[in-house]
CSV table of N, CA and C in Angstrom, one decimal:
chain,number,residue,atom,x,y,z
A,953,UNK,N,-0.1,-9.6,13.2
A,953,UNK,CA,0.2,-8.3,12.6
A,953,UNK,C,0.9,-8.5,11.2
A,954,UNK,N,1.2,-7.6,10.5
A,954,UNK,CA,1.3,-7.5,8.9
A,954,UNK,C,2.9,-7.3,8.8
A,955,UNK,N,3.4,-7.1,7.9
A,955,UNK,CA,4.9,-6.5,7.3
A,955,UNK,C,5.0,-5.5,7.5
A,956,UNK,N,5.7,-4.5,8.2
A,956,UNK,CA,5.9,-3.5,8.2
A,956,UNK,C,6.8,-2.8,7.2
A,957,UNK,N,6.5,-2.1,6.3
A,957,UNK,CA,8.0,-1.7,5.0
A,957,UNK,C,7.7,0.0,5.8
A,958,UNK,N,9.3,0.6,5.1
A,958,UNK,CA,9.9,2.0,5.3
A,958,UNK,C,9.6,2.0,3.9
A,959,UNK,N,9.1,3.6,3.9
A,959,UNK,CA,9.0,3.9,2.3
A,959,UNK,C,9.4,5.6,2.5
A,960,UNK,N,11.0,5.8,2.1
A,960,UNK,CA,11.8,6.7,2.0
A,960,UNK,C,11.7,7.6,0.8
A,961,UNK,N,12.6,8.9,0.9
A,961,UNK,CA,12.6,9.5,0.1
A,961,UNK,C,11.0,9.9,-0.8
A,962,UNK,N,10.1,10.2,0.0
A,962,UNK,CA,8.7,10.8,-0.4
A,962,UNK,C,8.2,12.1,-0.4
A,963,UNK,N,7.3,12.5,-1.6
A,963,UNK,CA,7.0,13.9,-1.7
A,963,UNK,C,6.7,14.8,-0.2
A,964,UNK,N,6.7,15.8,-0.6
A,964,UNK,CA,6.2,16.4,0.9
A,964,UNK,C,4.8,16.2,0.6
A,965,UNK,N,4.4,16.5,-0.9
A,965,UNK,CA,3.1,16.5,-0.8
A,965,UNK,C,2.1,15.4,-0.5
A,966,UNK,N,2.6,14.1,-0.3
A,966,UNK,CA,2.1,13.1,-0.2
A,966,UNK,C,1.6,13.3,1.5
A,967,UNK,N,0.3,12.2,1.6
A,967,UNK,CA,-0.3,12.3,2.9
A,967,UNK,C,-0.8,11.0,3.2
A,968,UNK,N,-1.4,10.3,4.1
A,968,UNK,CA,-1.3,9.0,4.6
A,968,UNK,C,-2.5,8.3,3.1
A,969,UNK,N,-3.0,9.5,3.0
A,969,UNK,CA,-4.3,8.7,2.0
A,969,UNK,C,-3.2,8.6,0.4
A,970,UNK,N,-2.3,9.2,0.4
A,970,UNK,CA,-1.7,8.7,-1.3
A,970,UNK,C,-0.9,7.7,-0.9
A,971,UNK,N,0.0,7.4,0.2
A,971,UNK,CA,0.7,6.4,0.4
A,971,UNK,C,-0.5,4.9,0.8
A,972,UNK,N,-1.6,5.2,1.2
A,972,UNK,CA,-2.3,4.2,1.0
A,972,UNK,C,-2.8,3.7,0.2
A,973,UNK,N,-3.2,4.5,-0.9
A,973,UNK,CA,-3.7,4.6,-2.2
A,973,UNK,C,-2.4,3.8,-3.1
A,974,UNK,N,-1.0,4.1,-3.1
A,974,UNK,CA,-0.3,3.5,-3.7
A,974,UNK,C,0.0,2.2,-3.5
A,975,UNK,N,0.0,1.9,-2.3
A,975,UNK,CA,0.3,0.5,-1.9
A,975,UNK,C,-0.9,-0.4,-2.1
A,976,UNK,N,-2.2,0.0,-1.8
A,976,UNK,CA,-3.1,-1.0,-1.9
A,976,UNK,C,-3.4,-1.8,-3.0
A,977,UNK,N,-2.7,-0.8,-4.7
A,977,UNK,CA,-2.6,-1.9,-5.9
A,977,UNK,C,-2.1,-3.3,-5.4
A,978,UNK,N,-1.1,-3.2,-4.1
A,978,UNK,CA,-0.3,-5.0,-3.9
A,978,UNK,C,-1.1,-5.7,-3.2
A,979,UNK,N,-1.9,-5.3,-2.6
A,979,UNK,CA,-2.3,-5.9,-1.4
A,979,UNK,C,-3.4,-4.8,-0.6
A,980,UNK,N,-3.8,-5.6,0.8
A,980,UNK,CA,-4.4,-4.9,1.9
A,980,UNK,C,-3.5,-3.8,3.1
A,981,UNK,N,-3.4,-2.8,2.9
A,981,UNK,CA,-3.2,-2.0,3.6
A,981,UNK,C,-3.7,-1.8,4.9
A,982,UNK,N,-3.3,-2.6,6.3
A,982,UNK,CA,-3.4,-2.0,7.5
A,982,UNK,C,-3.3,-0.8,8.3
A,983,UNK,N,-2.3,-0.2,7.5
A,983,UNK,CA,-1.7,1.4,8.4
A,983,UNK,C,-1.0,1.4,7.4
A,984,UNK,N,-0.9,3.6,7.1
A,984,UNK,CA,-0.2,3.6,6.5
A,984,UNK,C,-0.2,5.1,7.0
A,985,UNK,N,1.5,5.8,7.3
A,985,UNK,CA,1.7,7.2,7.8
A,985,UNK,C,3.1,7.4,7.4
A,986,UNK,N,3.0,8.9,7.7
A,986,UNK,CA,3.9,9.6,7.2
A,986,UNK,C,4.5,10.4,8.6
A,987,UNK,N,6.0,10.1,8.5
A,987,UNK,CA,6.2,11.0,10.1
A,987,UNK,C,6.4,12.4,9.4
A,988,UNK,N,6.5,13.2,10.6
A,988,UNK,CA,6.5,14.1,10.5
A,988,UNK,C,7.0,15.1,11.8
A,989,UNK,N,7.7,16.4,11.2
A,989,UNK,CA,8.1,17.3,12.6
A,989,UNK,C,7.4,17.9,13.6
A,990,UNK,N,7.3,18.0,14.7
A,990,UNK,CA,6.7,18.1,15.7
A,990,UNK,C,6.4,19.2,15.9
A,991,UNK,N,7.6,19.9,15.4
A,991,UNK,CA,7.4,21.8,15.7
A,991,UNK,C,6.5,22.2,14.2
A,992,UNK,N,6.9,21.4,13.5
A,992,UNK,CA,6.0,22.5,12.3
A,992,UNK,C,5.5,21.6,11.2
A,993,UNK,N,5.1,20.2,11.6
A,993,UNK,CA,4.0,19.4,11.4
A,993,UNK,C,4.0,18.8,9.7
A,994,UNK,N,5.5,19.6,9.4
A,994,UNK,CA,5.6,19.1,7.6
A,994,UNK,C,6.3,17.5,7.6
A,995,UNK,N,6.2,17.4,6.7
A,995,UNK,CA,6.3,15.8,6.6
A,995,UNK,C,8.2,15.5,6.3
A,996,UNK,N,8.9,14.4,7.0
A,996,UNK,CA,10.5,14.3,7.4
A,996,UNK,C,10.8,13.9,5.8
A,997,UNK,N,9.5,13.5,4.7
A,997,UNK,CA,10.0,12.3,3.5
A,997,UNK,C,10.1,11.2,3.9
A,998,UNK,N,9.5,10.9,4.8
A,998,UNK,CA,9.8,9.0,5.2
A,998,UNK,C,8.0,8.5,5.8
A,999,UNK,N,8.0,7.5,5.8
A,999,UNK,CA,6.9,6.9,6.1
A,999,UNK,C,6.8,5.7,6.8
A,1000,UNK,N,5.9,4.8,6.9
A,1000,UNK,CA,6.1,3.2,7.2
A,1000,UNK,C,4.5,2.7,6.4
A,1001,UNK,N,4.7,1.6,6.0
A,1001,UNK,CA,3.6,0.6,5.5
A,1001,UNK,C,2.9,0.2,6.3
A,1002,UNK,N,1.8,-0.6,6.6
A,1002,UNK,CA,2.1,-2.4,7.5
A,1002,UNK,C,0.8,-2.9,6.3
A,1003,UNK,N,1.3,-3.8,5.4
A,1003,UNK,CA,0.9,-4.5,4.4
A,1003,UNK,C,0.3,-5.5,5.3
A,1004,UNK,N,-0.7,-6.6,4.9
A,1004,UNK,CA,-1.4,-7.7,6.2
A,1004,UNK,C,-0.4,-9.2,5.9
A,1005,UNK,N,0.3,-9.6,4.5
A,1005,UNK,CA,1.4,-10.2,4.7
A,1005,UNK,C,2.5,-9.9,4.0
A,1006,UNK,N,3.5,-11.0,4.2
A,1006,UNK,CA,4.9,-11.3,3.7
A,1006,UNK,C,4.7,-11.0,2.1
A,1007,UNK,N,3.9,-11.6,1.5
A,1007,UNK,CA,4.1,-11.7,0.4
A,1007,UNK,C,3.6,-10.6,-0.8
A,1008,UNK,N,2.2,-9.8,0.2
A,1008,UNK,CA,2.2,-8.6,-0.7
A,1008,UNK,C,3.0,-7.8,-0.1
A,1009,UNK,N,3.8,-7.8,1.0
A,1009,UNK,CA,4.7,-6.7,1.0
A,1009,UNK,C,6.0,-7.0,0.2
A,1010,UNK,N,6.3,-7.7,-0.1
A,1010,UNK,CA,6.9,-8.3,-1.4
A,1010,UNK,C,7.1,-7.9,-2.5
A,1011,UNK,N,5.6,-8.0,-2.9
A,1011,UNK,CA,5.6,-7.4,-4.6
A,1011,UNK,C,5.8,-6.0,-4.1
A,1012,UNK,N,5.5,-5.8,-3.3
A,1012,UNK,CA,5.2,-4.2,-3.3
A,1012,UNK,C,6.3,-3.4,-3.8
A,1013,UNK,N,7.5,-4.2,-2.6
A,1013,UNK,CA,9.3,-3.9,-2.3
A,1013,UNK,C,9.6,-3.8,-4.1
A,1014,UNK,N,9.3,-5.1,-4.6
A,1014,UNK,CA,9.4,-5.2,-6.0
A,1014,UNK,C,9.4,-4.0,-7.1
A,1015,UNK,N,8.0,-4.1,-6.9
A,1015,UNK,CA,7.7,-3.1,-8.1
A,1015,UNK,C,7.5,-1.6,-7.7
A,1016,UNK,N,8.0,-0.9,-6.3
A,1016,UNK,CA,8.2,0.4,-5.8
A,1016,UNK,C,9.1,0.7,-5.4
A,1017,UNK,N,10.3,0.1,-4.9
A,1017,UNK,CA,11.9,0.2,-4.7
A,1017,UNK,C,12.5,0.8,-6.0
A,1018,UNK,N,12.7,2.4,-5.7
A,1018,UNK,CA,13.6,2.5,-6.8
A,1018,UNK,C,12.9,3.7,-8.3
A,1019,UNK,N,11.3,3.8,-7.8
A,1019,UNK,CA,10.6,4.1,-8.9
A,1019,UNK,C,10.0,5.3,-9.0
A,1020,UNK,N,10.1,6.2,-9.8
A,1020,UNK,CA,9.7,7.8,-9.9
A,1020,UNK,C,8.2,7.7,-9.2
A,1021,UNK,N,8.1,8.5,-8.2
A,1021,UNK,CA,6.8,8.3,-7.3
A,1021,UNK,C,6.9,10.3,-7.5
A,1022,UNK,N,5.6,11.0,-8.0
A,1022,UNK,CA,5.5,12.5,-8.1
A,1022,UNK,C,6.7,12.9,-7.8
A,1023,UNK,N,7.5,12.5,-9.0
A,1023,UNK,CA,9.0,13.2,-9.3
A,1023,UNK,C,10.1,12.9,-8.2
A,1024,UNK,N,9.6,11.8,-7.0
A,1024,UNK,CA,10.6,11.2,-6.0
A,1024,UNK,C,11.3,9.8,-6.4
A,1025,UNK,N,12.5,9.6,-6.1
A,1025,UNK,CA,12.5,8.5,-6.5
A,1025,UNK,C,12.6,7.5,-4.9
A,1026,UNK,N,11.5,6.7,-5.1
A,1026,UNK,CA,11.3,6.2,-3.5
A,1026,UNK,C,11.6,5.0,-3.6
A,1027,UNK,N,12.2,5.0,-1.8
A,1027,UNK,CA,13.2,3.6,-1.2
A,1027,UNK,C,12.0,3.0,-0.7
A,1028,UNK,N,11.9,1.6,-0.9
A,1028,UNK,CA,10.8,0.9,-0.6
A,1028,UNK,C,11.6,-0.6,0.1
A,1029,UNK,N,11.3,-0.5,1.4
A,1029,UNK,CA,12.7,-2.0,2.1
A,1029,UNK,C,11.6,-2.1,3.5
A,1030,UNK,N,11.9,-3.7,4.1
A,1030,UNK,CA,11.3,-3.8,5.0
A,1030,UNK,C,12.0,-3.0,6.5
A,1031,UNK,N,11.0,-2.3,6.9
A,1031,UNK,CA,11.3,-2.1,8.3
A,1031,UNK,C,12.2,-2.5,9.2
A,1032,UNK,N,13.2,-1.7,9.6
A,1032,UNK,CA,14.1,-2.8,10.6
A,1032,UNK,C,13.9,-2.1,12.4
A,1033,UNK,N,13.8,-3.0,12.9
A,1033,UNK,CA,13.1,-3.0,14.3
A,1033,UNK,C,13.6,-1.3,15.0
A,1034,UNK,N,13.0,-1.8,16.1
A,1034,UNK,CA,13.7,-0.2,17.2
A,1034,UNK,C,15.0,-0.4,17.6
């Protein structure tokens, strides 16, 4: 299995296809979602990656940690377990 990264602080308007679309400039994209509320199905601003290695989840952390994403400025850090 691949690197899992948290990618915080994200538009509402974003959907699993722009968060895949952004990340795949680094690398190969395995999964890419957006959670979301259960009662009314809008998106919490948080997401998860799973990049296929260490090293493009890497660049990714790099050059998207921190950087105006459709006017958000998004947290991009590896995943930390359950």
């Amino acid at each position: 299995m691949g690197k899992k990264l948290y990618v915080g602080n994200i538009s509402p308007d974003a959907d699993h296809g722009s968060l895949e679309a952004l990340f795949s400039v680094f690398g190969t994209v395995e999964k890419a979602y957006i959670i979301t509320d259960r009662e009314t199905g809008e998106s919490k601003g948080f997401g998860f990656v799973v990049m296929s290695n260490d090293a493009e989840a890497q660049a990714a952390i790099a050059a998207l940690n921190g950087k105006d994403c459709g006017g958000y400025t998004v947290k991009v850090s590896e995943a930390k377990g359950k």
